[in-house]
PDB file of C-alpha atoms and ligand atoms in Angstrom:
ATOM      1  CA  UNK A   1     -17.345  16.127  -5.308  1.00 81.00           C
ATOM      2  CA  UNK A   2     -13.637  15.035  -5.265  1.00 95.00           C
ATOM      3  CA  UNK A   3     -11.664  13.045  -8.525  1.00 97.00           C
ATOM      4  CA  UNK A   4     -11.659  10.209  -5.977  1.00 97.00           C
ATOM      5  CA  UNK A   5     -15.205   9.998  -4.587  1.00 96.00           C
ATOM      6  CA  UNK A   6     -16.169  10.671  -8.694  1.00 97.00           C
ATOM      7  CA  UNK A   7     -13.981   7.243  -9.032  1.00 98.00           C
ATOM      8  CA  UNK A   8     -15.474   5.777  -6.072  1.00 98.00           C
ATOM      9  CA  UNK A   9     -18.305   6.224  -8.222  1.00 98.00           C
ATOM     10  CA  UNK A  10     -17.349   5.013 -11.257  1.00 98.00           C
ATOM     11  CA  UNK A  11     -15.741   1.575  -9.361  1.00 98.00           C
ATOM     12  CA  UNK A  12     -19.273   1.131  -7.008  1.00 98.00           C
ATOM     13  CA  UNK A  13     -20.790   0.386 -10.726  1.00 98.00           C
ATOM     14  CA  UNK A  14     -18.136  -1.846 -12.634  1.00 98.00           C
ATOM     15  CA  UNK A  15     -19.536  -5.039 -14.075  1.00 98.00           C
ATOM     16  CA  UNK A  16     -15.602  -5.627 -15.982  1.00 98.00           C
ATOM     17  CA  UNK A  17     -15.758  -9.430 -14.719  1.00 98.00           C
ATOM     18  CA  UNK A  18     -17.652 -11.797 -13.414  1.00 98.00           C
ATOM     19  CA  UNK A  19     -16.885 -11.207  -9.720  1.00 98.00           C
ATOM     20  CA  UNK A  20     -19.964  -8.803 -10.340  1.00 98.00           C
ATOM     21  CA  UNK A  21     -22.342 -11.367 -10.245  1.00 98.00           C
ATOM     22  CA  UNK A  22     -21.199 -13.167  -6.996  1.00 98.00           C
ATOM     23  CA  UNK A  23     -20.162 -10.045  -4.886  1.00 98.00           C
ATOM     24  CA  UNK A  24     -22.439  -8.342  -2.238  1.00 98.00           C
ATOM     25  CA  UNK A  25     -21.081  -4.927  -2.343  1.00 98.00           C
ATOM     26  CA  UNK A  26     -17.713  -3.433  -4.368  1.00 98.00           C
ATOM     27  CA  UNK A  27     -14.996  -2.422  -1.963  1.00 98.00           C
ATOM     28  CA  UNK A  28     -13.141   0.380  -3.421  1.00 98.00           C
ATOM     29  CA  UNK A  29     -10.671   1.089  -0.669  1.00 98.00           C
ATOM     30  CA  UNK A  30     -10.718   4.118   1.926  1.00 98.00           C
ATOM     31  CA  UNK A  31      -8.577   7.043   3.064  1.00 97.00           C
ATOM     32  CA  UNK A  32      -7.737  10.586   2.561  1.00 94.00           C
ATOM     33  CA  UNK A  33      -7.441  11.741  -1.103  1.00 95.00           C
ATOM     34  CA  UNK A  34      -3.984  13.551   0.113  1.00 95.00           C
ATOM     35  CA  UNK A  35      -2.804  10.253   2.024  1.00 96.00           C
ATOM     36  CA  UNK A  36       1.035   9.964   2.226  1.00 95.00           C
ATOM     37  CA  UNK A  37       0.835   6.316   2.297  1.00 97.00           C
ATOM     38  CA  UNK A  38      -1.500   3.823   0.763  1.00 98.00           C
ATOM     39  CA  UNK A  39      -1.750   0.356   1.767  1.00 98.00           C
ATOM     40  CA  UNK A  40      -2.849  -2.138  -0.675  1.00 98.00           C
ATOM     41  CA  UNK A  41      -3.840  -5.654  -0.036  1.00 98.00           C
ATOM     42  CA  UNK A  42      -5.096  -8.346  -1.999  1.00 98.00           C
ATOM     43  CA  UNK A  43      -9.161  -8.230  -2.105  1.00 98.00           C
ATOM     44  CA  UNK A  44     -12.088  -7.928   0.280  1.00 98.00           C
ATOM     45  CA  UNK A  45     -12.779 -11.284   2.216  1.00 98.00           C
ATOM     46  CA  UNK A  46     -16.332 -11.830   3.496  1.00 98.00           C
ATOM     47  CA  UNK A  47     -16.530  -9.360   6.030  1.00 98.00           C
ATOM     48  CA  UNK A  48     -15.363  -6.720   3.700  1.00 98.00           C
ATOM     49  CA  UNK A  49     -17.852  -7.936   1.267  1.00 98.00           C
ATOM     50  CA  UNK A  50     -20.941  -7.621   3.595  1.00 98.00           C
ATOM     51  CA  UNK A  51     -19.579  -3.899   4.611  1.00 98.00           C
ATOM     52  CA  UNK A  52     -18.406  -2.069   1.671  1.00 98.00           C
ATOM     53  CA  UNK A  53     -14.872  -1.289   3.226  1.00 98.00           C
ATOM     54  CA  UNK A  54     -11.293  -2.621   3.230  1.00 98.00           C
ATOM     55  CA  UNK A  55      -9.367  -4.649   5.805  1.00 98.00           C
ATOM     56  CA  UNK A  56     -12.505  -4.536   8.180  1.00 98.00           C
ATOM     57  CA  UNK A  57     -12.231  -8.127   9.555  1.00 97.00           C
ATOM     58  CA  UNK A  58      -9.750  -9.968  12.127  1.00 97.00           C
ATOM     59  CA  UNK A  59      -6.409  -8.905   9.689  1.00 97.00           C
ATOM     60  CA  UNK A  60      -7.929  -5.260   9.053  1.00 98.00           C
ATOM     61  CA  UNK A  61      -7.967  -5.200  13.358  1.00 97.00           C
ATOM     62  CA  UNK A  62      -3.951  -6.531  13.058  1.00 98.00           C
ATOM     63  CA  UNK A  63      -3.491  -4.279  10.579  1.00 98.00           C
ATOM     64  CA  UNK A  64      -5.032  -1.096  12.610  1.00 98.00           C
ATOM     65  CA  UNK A  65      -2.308  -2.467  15.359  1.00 98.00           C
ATOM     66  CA  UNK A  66       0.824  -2.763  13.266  1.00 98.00           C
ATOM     67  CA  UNK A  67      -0.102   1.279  11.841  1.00 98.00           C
ATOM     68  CA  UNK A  68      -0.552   2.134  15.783  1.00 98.00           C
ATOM     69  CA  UNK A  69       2.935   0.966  16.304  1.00 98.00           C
ATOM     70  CA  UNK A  70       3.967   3.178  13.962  1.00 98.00           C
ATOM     71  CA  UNK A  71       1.588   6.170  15.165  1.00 97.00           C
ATOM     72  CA  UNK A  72      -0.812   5.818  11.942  1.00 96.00           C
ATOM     73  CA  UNK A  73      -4.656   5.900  12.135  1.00 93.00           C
ATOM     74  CA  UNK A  74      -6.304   4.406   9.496  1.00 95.00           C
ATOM     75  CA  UNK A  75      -7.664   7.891   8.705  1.00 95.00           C
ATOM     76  CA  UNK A  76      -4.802   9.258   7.701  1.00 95.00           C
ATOM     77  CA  UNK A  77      -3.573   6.794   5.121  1.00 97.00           C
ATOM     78  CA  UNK A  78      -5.274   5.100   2.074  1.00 98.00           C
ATOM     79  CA  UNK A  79      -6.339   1.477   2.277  1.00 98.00           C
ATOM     80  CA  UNK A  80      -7.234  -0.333  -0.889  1.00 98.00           C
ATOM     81  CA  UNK A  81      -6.723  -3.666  -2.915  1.00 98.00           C
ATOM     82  CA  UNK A  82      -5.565  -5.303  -5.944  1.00 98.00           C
ATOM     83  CA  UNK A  83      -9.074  -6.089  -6.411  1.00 98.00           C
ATOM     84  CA  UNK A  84     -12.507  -4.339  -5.889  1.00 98.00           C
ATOM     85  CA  UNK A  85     -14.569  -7.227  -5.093  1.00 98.00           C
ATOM     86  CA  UNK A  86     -14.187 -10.548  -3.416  1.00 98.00           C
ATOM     87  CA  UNK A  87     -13.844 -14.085  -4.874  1.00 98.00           C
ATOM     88  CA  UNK A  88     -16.018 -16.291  -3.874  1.00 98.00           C
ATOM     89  CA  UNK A  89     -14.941 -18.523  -0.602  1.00 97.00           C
ATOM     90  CA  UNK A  90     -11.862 -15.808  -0.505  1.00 96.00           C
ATOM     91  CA  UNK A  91     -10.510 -18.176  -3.280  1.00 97.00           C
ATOM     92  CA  UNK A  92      -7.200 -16.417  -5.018  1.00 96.00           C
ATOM     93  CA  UNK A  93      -8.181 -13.810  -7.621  1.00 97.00           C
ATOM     94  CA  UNK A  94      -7.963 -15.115 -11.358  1.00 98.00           C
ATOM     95  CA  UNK A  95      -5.371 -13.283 -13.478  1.00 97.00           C
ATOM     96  CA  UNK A  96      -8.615 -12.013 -15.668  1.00 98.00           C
ATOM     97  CA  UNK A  97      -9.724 -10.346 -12.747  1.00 98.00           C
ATOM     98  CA  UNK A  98      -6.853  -9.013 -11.645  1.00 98.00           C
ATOM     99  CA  UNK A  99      -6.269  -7.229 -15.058  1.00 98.00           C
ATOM    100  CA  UNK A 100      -9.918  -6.074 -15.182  1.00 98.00           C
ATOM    101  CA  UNK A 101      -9.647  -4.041 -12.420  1.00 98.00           C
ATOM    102  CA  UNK A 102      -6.105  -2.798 -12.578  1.00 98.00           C
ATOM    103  CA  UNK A 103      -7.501   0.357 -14.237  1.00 98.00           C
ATOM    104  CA  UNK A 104      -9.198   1.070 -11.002  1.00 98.00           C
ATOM    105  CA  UNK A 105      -5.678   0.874  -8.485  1.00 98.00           C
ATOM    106  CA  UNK A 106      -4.096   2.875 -11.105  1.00 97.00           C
ATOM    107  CA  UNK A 107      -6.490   5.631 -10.942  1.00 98.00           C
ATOM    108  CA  UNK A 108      -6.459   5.975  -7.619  1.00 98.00           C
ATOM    109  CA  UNK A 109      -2.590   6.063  -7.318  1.00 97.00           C
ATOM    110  CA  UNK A 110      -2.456   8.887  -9.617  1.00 97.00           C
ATOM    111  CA  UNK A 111      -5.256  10.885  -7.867  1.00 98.00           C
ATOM    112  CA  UNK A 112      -3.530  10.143  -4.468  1.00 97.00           C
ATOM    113  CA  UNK A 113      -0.605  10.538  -5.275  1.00 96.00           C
ATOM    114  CA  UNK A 114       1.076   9.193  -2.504  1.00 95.00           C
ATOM    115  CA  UNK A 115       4.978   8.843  -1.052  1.00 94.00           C
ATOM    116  CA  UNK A 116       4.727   5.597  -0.518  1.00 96.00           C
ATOM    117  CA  UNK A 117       2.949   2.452  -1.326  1.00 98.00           C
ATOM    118  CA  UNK A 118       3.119  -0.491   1.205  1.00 98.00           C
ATOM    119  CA  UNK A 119       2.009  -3.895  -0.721  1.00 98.00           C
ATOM    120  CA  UNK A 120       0.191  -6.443   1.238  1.00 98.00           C
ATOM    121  CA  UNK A 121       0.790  -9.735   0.440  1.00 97.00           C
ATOM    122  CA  UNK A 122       1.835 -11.523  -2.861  1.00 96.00           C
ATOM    123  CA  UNK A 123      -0.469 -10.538  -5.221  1.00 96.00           C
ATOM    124  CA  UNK A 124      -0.172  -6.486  -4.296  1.00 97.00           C
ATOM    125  CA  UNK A 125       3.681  -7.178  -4.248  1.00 98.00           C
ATOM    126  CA  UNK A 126       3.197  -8.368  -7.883  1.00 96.00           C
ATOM    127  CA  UNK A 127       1.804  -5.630  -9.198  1.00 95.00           C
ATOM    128  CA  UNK A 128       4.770  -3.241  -7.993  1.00 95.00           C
ATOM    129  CA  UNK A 129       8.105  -6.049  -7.872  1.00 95.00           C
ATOM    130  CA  UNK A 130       7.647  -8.314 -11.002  1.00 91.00           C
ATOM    131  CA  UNK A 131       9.203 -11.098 -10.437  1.00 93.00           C
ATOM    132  CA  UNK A 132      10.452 -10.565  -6.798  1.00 96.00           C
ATOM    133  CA  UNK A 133       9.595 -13.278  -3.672  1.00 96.00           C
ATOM    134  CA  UNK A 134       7.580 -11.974  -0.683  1.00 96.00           C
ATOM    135  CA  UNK A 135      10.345 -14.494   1.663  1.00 96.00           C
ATOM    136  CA  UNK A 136      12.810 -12.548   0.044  1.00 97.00           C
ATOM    137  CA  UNK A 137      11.889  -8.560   0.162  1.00 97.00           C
ATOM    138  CA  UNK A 138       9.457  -8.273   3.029  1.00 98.00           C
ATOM    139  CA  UNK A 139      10.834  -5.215   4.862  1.00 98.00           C
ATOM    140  CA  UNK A 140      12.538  -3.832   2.053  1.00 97.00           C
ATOM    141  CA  UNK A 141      11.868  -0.845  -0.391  1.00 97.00           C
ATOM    142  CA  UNK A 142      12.585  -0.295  -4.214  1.00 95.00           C
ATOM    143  CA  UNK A 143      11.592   2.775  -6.167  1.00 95.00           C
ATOM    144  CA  UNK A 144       9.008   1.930  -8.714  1.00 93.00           C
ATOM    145  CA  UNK A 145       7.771   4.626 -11.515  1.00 87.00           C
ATOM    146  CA  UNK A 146       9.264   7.052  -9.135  1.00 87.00           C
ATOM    147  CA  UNK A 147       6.928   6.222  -5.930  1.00 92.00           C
ATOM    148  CA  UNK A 148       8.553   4.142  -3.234  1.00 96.00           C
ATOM    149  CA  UNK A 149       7.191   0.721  -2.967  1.00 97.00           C
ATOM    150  CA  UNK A 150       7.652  -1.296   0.547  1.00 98.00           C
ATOM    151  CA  UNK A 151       6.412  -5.190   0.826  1.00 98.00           C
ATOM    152  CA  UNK A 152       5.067  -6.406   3.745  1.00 98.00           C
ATOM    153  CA  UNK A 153       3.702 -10.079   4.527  1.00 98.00           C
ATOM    154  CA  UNK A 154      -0.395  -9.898   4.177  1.00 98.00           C
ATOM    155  CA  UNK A 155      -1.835  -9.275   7.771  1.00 98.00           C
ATOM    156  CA  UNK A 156      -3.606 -12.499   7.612  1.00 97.00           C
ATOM    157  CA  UNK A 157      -0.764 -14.455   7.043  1.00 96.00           C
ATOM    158  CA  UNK A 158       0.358 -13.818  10.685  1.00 95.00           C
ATOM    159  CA  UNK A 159      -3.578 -15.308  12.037  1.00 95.00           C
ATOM    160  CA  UNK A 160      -2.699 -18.430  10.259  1.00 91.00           C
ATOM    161  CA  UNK A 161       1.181 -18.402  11.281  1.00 94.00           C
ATOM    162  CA  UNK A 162       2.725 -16.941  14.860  1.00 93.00           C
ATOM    163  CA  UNK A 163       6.445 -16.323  13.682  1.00 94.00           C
ATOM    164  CA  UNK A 164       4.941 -14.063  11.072  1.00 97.00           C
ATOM    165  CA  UNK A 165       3.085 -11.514  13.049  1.00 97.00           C
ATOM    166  CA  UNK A 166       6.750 -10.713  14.615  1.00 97.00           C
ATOM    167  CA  UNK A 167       8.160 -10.357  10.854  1.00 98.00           C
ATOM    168  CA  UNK A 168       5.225  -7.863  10.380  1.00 98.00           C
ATOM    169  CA  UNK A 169       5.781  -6.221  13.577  1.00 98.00           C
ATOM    170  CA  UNK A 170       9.058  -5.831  12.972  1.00 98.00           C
ATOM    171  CA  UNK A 171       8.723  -4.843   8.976  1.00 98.00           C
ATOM    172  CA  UNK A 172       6.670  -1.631   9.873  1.00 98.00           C
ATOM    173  CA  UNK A 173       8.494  -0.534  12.666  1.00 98.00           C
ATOM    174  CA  UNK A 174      11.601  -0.088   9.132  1.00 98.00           C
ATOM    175  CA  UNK A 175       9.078   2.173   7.610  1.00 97.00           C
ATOM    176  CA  UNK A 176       9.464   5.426   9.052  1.00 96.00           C
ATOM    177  CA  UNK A 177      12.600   5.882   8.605  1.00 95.00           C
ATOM    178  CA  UNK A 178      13.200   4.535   4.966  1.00 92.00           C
ATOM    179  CA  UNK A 179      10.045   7.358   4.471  1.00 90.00           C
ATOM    180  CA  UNK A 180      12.424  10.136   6.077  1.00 92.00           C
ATOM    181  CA  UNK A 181      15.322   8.859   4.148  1.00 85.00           C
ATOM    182  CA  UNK A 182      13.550   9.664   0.731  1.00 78.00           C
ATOM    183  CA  UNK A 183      12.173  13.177   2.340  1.00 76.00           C
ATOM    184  CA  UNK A 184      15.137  14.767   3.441  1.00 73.00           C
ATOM    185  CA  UNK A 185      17.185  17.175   1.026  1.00 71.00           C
ATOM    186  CA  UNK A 186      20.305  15.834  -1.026  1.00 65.00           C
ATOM    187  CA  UNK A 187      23.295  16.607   0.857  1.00 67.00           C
ATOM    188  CA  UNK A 188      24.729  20.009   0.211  1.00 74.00           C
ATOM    189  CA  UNK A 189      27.349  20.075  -2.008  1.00 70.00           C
ATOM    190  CA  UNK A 190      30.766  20.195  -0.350  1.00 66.00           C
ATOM    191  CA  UNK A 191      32.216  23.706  -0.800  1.00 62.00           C
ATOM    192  CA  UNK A 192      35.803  23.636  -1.494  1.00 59.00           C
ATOM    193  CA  UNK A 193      38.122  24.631   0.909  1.00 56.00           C
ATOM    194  CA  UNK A 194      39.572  28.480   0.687  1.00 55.00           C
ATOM    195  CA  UNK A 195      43.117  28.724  -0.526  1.00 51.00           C
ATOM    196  CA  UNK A 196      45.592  29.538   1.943  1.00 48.00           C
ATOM    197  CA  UNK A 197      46.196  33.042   2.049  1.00 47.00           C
ATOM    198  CA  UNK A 198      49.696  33.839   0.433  1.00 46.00           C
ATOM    199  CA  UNK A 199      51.426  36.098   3.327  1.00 41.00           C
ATOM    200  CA  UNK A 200      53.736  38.145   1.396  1.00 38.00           C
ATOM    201  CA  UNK A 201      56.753  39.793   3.436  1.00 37.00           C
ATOM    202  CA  UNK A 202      56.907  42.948   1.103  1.00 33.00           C
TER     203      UNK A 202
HETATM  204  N1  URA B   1      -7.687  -9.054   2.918  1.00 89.02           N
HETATM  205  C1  URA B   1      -7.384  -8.200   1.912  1.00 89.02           C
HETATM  206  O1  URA B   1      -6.457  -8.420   1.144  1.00 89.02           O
HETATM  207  N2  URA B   1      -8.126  -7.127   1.778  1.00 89.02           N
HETATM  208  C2  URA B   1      -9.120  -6.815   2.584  1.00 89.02           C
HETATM  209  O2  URA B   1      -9.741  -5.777   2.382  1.00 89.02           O
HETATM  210  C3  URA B   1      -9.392  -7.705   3.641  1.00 89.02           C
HETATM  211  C4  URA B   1      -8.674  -8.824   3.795  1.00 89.02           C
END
């Protein structure tokens, strides 16, 4: 048993709010327990719900494209939500839930421990950028209690709106390299430059 499949537990059997009573199955997110990046959406819709497992529906299949351009397989990162469990009719999640099962996303970011968190979405982005407009950082990063934090636009945005599957495409493709920009090694300090040898005559 790992910390995170002993959390995957503990999540399968929360009853924190009332999302309990409506959901078919918990969804508590997928990856490798040593994932470099997790990707965290908003909460399962109804496909998730009927399979256990994030991002399995039509945006899951734009997301699987938009890590592909990137060379990512699902497999390698971690894919989770905001919330465990879905609202009914995919409504928004209530601020009640949303606190109840903060606990759980916190948990698994410190067993994970990843580089880098990409937020999905508005409500994921408001869990890492208080305050901050998803028109206004999408494609950017921000350190956030030291773990890099980039927002994207939620993969479903782009089914219900063309111009915003380029925005996505084009968001990800910024990713790798603002990764290997927080990887690589301070600059070495400068060394100073040798004095001038003093030729003496005598
Ligand atoms: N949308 C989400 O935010 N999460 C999922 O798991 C699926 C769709």
């Amino acid at each position: 048993m790992t910390a995170l499949s002993d959390l995957n537990r503990e999540i399968l059997a929360c009853r924190d709010c009332g999302l309990a009573k409506t959901r078919t199955r918990v969804v508590p997110g997928e990856g490798a327990e040593n994932a470099t990046i997790m990707f965290i959406g908003e909460a399962p819709g109804f496909y998730e719900d009927q399979q256990g497992r994030p991002f399995v529906g039509p945006a899951g299949k734009f997301l699987e494209e938009l890590l592909k351009s990137i060379n990512l397989e699902r497999e390698k990162v971690f894919i989770g939500n905001v919330i465990k469990c879905r609202p009914p009719g995919n409504r928004d999640p209530l601020p009640q839930e949303i606190d109840a099962c903060r606990k759980w996303l916190d948990r698994q970011i410190e067993i994970i421990s990843p580089k880098a968190i990409v937020t999905l979405g508005r409500y994921s982005m408001a869990r890492f950028f208080q305050g901050a407009s998803i028109g206004k950082i999408h494609g950017t990063a921000q350190k956030v209690d030291g773990k890099l934090c980039f927002a994207m636009y939620h993969p479903a945005a782009a089914l219900h709106q063309q111009s915003l599957r380029k925005t996505l495409e084009a968001d990800i493709l910024k990713l790798p390299g603002i990764l290997a920009e927080t990887q690589s090694p301070p600059p070495e300090p400068t060394k100073a430059e040798p004095e001038p040898r003093q030729l003496s005559m005598f």
